Short mmCIF file of C-alpha atoms and ligand atoms in Angstrom, two decimals:
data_model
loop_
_atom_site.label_atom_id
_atom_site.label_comp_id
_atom_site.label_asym_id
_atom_site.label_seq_id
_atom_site.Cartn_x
_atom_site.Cartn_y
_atom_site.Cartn_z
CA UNK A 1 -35.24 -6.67 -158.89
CA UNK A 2 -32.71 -5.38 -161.66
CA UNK A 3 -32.52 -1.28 -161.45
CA UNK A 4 -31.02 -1.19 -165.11
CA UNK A 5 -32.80 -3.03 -168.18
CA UNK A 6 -29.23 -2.96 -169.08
CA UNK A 7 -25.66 -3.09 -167.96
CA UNK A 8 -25.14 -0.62 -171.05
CA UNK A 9 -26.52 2.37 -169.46
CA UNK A 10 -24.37 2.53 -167.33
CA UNK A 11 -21.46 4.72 -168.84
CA UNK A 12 -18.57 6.03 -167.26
CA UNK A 13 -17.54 4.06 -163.49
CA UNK A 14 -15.40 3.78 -160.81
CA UNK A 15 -14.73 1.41 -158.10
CA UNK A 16 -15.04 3.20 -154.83
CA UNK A 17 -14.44 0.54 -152.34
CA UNK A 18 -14.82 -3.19 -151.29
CA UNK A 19 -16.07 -5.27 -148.32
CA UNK A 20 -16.58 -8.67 -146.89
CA UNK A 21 -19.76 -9.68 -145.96
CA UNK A 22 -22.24 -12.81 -145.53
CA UNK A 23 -25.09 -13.27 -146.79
CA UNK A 24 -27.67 -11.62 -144.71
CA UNK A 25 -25.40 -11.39 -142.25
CA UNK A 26 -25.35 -14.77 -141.10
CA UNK A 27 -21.62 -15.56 -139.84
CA UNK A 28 -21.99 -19.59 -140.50
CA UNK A 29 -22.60 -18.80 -144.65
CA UNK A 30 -20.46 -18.04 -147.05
CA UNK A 31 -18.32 -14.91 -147.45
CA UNK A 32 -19.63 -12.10 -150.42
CA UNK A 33 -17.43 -9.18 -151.53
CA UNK A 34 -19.24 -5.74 -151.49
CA UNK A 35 -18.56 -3.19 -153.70
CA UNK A 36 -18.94 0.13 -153.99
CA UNK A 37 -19.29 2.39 -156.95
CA UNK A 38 -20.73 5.00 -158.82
CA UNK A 39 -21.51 5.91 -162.52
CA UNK A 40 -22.22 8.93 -164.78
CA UNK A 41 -23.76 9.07 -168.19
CA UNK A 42 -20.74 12.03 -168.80
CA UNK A 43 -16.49 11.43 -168.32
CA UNK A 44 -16.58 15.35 -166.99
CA UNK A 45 -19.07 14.62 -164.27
CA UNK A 46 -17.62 11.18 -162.83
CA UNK A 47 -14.19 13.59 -162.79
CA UNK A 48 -15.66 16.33 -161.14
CA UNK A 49 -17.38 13.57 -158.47
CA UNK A 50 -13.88 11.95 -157.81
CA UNK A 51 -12.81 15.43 -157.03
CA UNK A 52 -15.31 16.03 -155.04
CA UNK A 53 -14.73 12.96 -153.06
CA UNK A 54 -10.85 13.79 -152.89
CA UNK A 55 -11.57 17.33 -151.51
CA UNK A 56 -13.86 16.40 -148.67
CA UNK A 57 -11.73 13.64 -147.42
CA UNK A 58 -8.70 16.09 -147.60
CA UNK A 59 -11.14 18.54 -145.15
CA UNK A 60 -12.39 15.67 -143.25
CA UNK A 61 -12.61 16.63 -139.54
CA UNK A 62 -12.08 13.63 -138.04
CA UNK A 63 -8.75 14.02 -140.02
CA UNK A 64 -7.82 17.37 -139.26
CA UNK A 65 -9.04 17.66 -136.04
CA UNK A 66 -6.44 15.45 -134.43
CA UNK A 67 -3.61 16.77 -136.95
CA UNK A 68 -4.28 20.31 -135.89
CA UNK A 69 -4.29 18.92 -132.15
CA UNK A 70 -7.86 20.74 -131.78
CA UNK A 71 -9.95 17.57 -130.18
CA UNK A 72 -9.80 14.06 -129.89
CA UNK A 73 -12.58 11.22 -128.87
CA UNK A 74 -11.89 8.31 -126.51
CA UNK A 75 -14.91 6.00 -126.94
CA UNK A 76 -13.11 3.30 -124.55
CA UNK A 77 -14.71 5.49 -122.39
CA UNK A 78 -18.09 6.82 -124.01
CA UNK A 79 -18.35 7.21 -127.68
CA UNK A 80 -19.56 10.34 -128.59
CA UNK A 81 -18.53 12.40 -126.58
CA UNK A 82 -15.71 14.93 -126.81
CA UNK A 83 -12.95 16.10 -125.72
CA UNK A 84 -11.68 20.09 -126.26
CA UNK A 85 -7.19 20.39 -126.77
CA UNK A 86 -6.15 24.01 -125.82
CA UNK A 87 -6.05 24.78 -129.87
CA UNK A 88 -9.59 23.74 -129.91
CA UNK A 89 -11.10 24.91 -126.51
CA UNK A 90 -9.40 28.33 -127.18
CA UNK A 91 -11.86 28.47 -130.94
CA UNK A 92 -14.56 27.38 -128.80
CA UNK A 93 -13.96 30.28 -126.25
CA UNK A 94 -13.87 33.64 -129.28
CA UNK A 95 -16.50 31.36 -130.59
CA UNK A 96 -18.84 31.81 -127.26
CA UNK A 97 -17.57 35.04 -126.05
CA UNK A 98 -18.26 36.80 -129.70
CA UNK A 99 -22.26 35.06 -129.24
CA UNK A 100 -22.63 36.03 -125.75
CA UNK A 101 -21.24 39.97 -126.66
CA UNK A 102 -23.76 40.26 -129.78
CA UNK A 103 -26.69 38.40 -127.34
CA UNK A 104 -26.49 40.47 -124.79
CA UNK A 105 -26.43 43.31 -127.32
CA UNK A 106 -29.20 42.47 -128.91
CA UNK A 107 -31.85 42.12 -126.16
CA UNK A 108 -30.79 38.77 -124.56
CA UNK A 109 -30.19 37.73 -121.18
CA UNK A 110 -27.55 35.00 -120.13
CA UNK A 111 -28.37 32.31 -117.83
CA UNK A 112 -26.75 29.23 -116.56
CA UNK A 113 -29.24 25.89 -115.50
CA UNK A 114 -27.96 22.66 -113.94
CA UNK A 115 -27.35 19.45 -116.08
CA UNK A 116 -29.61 17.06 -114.18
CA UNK A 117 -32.74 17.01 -113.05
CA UNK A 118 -35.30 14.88 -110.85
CA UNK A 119 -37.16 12.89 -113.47
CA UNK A 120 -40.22 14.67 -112.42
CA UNK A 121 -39.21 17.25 -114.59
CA UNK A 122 -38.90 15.32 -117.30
CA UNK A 123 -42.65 14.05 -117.31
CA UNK A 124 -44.16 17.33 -116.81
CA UNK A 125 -42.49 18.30 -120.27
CA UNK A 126 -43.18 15.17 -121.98
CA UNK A 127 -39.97 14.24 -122.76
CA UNK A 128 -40.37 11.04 -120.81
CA UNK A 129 -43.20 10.41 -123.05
CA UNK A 130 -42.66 11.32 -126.70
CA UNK A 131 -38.53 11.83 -126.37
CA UNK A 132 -37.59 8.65 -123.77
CA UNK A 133 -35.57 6.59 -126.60
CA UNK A 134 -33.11 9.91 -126.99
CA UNK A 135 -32.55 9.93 -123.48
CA UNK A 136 -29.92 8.48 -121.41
CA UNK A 137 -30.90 6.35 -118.46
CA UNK A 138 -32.18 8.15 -114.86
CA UNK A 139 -29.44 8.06 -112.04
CA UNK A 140 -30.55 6.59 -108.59
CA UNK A 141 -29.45 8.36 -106.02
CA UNK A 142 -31.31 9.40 -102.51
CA UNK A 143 -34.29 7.08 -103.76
CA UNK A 144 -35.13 9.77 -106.64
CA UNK A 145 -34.51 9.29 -110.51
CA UNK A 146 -32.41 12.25 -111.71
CA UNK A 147 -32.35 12.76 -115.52
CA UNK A 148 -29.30 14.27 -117.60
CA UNK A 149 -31.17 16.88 -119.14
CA UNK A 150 -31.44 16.17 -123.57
CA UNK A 151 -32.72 19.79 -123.78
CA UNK A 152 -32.57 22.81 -121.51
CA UNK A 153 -36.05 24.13 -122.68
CA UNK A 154 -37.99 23.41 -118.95
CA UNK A 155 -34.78 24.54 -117.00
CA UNK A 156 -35.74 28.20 -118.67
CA UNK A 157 -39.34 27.49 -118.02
CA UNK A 158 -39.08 27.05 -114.47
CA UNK A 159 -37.08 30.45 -113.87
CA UNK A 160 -39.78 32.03 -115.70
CA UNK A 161 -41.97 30.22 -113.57
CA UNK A 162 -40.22 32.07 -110.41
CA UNK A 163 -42.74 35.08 -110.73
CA UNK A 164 -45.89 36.43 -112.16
CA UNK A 165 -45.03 38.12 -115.28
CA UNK A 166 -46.99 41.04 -116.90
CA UNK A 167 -47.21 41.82 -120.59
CA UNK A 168 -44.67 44.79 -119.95
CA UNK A 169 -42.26 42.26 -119.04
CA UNK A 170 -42.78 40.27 -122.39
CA UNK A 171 -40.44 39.80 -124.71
CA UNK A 172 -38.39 37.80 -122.44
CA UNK A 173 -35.06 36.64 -124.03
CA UNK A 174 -33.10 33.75 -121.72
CA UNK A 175 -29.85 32.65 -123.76
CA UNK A 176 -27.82 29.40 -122.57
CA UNK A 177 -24.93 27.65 -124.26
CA UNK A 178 -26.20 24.40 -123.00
CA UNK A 179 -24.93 21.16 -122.49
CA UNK A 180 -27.22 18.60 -123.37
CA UNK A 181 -26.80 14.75 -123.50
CA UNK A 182 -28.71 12.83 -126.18
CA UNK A 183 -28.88 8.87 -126.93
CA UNK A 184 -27.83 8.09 -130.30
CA UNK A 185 -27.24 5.05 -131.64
CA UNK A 186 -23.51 3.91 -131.81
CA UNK A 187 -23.37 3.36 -135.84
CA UNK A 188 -24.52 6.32 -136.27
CA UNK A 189 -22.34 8.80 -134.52
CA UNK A 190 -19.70 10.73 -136.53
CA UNK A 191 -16.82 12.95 -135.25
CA UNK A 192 -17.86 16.12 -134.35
CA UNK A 193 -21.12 16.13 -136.38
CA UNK A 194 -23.24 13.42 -134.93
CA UNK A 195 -22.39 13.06 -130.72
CA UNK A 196 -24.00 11.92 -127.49
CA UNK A 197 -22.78 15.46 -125.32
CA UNK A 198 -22.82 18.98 -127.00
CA UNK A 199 -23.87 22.23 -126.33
CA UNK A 200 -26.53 24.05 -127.68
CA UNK A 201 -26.57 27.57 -128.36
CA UNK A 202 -29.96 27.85 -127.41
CA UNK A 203 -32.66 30.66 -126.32
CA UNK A 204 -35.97 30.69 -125.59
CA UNK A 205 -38.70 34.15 -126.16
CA UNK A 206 -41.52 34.17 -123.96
CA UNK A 207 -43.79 36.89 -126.08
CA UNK A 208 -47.33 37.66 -127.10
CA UNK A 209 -48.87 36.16 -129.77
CA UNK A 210 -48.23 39.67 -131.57
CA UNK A 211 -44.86 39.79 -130.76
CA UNK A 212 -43.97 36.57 -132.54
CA UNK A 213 -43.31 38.60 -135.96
CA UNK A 214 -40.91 40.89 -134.99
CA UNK A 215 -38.96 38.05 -132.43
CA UNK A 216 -38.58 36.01 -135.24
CA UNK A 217 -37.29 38.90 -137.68
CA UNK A 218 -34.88 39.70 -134.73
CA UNK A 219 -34.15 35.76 -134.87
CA UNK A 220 -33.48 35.59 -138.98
CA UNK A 221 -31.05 38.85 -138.39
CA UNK A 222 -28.91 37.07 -135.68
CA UNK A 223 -28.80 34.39 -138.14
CA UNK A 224 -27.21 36.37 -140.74
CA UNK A 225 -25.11 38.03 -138.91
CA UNK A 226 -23.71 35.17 -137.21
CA UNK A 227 -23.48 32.88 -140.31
CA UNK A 228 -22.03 36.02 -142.13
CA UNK A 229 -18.94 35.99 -139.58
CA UNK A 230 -17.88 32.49 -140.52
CA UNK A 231 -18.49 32.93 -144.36
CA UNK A 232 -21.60 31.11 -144.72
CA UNK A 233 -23.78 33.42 -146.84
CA UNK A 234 -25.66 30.59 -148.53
CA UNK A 235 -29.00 29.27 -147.22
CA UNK A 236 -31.84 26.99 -147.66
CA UNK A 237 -34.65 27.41 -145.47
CA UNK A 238 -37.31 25.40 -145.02
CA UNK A 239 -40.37 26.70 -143.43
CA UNK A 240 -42.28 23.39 -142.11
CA UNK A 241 -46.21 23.68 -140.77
CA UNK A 242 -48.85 22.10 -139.57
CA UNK A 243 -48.83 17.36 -139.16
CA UNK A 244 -51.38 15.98 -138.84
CA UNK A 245 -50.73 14.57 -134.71
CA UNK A 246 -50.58 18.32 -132.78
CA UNK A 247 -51.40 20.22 -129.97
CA UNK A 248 -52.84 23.53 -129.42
CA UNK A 249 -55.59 25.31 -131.62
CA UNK A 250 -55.92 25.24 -135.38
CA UNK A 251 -56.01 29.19 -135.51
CA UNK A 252 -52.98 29.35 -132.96
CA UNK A 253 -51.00 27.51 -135.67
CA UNK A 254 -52.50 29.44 -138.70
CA UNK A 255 -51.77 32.91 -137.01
CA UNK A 256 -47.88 31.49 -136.27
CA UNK A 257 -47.28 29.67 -139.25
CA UNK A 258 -48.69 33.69 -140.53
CA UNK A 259 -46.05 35.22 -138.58
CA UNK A 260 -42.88 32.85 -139.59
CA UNK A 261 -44.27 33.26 -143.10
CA UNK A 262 -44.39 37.42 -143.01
CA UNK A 263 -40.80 37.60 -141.13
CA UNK A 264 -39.08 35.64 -143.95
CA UNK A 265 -40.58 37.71 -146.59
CA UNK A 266 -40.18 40.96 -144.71
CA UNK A 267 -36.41 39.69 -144.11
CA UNK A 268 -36.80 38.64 -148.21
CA UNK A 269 -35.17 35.61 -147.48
CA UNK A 270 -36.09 32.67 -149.43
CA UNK A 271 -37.91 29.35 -148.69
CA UNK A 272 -39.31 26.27 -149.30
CA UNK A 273 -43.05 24.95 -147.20
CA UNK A 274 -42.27 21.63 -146.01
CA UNK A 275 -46.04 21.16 -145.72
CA UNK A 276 -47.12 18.62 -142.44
CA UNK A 277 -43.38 18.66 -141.71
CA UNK A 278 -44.05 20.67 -138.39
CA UNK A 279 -43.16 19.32 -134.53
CA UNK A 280 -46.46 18.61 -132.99
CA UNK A 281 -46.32 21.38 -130.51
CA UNK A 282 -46.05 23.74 -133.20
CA UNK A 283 -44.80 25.47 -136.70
CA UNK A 284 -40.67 25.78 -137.17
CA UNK A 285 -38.33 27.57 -139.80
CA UNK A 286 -34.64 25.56 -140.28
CA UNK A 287 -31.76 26.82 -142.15
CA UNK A 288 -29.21 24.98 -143.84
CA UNK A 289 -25.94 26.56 -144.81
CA UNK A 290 -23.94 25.77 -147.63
CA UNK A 291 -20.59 24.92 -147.26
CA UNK A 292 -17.36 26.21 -149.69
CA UNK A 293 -18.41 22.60 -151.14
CA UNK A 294 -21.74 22.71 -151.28
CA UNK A 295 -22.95 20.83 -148.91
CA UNK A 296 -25.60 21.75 -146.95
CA UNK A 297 -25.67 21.33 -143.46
CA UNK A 298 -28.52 21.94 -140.88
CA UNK A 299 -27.74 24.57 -138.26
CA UNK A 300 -30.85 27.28 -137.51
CA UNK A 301 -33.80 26.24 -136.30
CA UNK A 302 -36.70 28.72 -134.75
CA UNK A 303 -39.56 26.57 -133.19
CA UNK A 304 -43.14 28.15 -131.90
CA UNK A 305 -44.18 26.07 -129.20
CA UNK A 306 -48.13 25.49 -127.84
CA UNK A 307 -47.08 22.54 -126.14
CA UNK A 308 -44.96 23.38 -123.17
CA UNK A 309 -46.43 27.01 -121.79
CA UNK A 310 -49.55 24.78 -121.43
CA UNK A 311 -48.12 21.60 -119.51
CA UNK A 312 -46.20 24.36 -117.17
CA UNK A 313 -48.31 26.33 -116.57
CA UNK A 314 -47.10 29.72 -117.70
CA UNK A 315 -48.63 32.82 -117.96
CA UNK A 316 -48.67 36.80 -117.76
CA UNK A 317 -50.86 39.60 -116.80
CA UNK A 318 -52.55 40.92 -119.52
CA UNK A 319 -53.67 45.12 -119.62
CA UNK A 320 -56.78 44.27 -118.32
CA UNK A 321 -55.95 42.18 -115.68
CA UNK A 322 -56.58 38.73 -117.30
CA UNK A 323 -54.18 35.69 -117.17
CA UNK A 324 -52.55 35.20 -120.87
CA UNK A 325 -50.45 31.91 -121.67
CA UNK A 326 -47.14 33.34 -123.40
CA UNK A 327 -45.83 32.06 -126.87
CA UNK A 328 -42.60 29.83 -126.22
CA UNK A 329 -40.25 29.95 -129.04
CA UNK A 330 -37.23 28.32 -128.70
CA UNK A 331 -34.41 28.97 -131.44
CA UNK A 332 -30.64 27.57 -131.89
CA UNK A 333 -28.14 29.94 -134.36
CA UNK A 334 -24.93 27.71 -134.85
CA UNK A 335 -27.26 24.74 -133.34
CA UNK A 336 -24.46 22.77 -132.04
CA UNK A 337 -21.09 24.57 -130.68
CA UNK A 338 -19.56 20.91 -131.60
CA UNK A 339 -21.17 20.40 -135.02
CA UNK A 340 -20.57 23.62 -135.75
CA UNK A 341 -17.03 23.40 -135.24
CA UNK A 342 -16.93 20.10 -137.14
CA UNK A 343 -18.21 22.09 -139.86
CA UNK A 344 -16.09 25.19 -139.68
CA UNK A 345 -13.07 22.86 -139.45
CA UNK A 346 -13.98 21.57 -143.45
CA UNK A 347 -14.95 24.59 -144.59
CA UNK A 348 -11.74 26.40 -143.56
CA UNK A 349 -9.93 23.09 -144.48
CA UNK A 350 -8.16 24.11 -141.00
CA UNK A 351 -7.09 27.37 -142.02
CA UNK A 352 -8.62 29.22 -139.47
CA UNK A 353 -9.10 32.67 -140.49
CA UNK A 354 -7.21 35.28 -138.46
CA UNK A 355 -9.55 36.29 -135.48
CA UNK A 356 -10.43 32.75 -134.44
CA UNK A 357 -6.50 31.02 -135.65
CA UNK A 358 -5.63 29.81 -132.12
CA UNK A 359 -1.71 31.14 -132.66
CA UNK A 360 -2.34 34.07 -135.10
CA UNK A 361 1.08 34.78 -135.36
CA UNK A 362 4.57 32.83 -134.77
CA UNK A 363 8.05 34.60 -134.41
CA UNK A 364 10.66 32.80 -136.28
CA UNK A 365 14.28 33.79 -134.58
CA UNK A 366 16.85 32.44 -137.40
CA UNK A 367 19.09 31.48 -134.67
CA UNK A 368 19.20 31.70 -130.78
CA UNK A 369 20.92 35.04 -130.43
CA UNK A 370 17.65 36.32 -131.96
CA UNK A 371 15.43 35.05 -129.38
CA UNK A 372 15.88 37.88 -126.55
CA UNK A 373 14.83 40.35 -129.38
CA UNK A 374 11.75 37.79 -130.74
CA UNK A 375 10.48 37.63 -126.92
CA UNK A 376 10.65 41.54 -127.28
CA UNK A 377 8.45 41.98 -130.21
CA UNK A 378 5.76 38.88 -128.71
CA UNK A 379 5.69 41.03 -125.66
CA UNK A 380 4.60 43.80 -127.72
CA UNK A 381 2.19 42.01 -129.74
CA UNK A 382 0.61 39.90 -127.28
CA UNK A 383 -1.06 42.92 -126.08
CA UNK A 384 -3.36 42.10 -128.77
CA UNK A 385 -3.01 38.83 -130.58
CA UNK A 386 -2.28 35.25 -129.67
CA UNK A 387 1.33 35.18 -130.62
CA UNK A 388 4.59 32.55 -129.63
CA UNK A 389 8.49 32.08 -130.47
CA UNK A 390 9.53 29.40 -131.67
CA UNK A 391 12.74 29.00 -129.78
CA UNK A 392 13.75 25.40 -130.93
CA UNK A 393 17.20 25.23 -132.78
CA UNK A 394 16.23 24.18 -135.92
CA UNK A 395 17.15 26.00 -139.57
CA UNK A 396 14.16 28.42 -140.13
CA UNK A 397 13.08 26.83 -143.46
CA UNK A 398 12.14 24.36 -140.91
CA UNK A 399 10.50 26.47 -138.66
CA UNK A 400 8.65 28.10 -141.15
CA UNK A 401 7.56 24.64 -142.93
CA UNK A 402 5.98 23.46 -140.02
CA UNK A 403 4.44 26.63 -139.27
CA UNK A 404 2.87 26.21 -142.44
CA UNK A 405 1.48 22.86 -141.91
CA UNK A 406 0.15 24.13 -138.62
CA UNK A 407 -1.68 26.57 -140.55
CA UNK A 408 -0.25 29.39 -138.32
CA UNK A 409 -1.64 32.59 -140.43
CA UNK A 410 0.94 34.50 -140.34
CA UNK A 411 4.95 34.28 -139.43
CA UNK A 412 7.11 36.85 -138.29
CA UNK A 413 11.42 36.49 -138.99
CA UNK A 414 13.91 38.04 -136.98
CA UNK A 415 17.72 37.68 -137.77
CA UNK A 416 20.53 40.16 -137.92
CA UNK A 417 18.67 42.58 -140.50
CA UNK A 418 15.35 42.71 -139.07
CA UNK A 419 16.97 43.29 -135.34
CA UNK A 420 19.13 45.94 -136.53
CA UNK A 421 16.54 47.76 -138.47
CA UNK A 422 13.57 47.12 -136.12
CA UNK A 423 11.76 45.75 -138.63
CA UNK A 424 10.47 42.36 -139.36
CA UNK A 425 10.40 40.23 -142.21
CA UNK A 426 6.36 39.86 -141.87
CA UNK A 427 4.84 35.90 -144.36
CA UNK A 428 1.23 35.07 -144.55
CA UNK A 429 0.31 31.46 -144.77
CA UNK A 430 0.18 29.91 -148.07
CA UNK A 431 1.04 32.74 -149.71
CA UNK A 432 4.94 33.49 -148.83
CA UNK A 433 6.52 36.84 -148.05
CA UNK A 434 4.49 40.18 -147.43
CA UNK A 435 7.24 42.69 -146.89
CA UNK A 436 9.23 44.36 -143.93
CA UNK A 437 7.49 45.97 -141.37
CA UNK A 438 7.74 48.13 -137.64
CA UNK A 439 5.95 46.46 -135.29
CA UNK A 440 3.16 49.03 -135.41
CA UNK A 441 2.69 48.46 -138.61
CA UNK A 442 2.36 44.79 -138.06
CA UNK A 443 -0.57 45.86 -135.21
CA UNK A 444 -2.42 48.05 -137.42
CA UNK A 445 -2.45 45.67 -140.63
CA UNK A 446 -3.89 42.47 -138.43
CA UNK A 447 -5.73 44.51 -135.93
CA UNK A 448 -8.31 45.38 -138.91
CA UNK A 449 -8.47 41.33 -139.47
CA UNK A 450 -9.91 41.13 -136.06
CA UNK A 451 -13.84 40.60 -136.27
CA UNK A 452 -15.72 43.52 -135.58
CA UNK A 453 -18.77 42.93 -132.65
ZN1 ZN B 501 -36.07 24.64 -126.09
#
């Protein structure tokens, strides 16, 4: 039926786009135009929409990921998956490096699990059951059924599994960037955000019921601290409980739900109940970050899980002797390495900021009698940052444009005045010339852009 009693209300418009199309799909009917559009009762809003709309497609990964040569896709050969250029892989590597340092730092241990497993597996966890249509299909192979693993959850569970534990061995903290592989269907997969392959920057605690608390305060500080790195210091976080399908006990839930609730106001973070919104193996906390645009964008999550310990199995020593089934909680920071990227490549609108910019700095000899004395100075500052010459005999104005549209934070310039004076003409991206310089100088000014661990 008609949304509008009348056309009138609808004020200011614009056309966004158009499309062919046949009525209810059928090919053998006639052919409809689509369109697209969007009103607002105000002029000011519909501008500030249009904006909007200009802004994100100028940030638009899928855009300026190829541009800055930092991934690419080939879905002639499997959609969804993707594939890491040198500019991007080397991002991807501070990127894991910097969360493996402040892991292991903080309590974690690393491990590494395989990427398939006999299907077995797989129905022992339930995923066969209740997470089969996100799955890709088993591989034959020596009359088994091996399954790419869509989660890395009973790969942990299994090492844990290796030995009786004892409640002095609890809190256990097993970190994995893991590759997973999930089914999703082709129309929906986008870029970097929505794929069939990623990794997961996952962990799993295997703690007492008492311990939850504190695990998941140590949880919502990682969070902040991470998110805090990359600029993201606005959240939403939702805080969903018990649905009505679940396993494990009504109190075990209450006394969780209890402990997710007291870490976020201990941590005074805000949040919103998404009552009944809960997994049914048990109570989770997801964050959203805001981007510079505000858009939100699902990364966190913290789930407390009743479900697996029990189908595995697991347990500890108590003091007295008894056998205890641990909590499981498993918890993501950046959630997806690949998403994550996709979203750090709009926020930044490409400009990297200086201690993850895969060239930091680029010498700029004004003409090739310059370049013995620009290999000189990269030498130098290679010790410490990812630096290169451009050695190509073009005018610098060139060389500096298209360091510019490389986003290339800063630009060093050597000619006849710098190399006789041993200093260098030192230009920050998008913002033009900073001065003359010694090289130590130039050290000790980017060093302290370097993110501190
Ligand atoms: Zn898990």
């Amino acid at each position: 039926g008609p949304h509008l009693s009348s056309t009138g209300e609808v004020k200011y418009f614009c056309l966004l786009s158009t499309s062919a199309s046949y009525w209810r799909g059928d090919e053998n009917r006639e052919s409809m135009q689509r369109i697209y559009g969007i009103s607002f009762p105000e002029k000011e809003q519909l501008d500030e929409y249009l904006k909007f709309l200009e802004e994100a497609r100028e940030r638009d990964h899928r855009t300026l990921g190829p541009k800055l040569d930092l991934f690419s896709l080939h879905p002639e050969f499997g959609s969804g998956l993707i594939y890491w250029h040198p500019k991007g892989a080397i991002i991807r590597k501070i990127i894991e490096d910097f969360w493996k340092d402040v892991h292991l730092k903080n309590g974690y241990q690393i491990i590494y699990t395989p990427h398939i497993a006999d299907i077995s597996l797989w129905e022992i966890s339930g995923h066969t059951g209740f997470y089969k249509e996100n799955m890709f299909a088993p591989m034959e192979m020596e009359a088994r059924a091996f399954q790419l693993k869509p989660m890395n959850c009973p790969f942990h569970i299994l090492i844990y599994n290796t030995k009786l534990r004892s409640y002095r061995d609890l809190p256990i903290r097993w970190a994995e960037l893991g590759t997973v592989y999930r089914y999703e269907k082709q129309g929906v997969l986008h870029g970097l955000l929505r794929v069939r392959g990623f990794t997961q920057d996952d962990a799993h605690i295997f703690c007492t019921e008492e311990q939850i608390e504190e695990e998941v305060i140590n949880v919502l500080e990682l969070v902040s601290f991470f998110l805090g790195k990359f600029g993201f210091t606005d959240y939403k976080i939702f805080l969903s409980t018990r649905p009505e399908k679940y396993v494990g006990s009504p109190d075990g839930w209450a006394k969780a739900t209890t402990a997710l609730e007291n870490a976020l106001k201990k941590k005074n973070m805000d949040y919103e109940t998404d009552p009944g919104e809960g997994v049914f193996y048990g109570p989770k906390i997801d964050i959203k970050i805001t981007d510079c645009l505000k858009r939100e964008w699902q990364c966190s999550t913290i789930q407390v899980d009743f479900n697996i310990p029990e189908r595995f199995h697991l347990k500890y020593t108590d003091k007295d002797g008894s056998f205890k089934t641990p909590i499981l909680i498993h918890r993501a920071i950046l959630g997806s390495i690949e998403r994550f990227f996709g979203v750090l490549i709009e926020h930044y609108k490409g400009n990297f900021p200086f201690w993850l910019a895969p060239e930091q700095i680029r010498i700029l000899p004004i003409s090739e009698r310059h370049i013995p004395y620009a290999e000189n100075v990269m030498n130098n500052l290679s010790q410490y940052f990812r630096v290169q010459v451009d050695r190509r005999n073009e005018k610098v104005n060139r060389k500096i444009r298209e360091a510019e549209e490389e986003k290339v934070p800063y630009m060093l310039i050597i000619g006849d005045k710098e190399e006789k004076s041993g200093k260098l003409a030192l230009r920050k991206h998008g913002e033009g010339m900073l001065g003359t310089f010694t090289p130590d100088e130039v050290i000790q000014k980017l060093k302290e852009l370097v993110v501190d661990r």
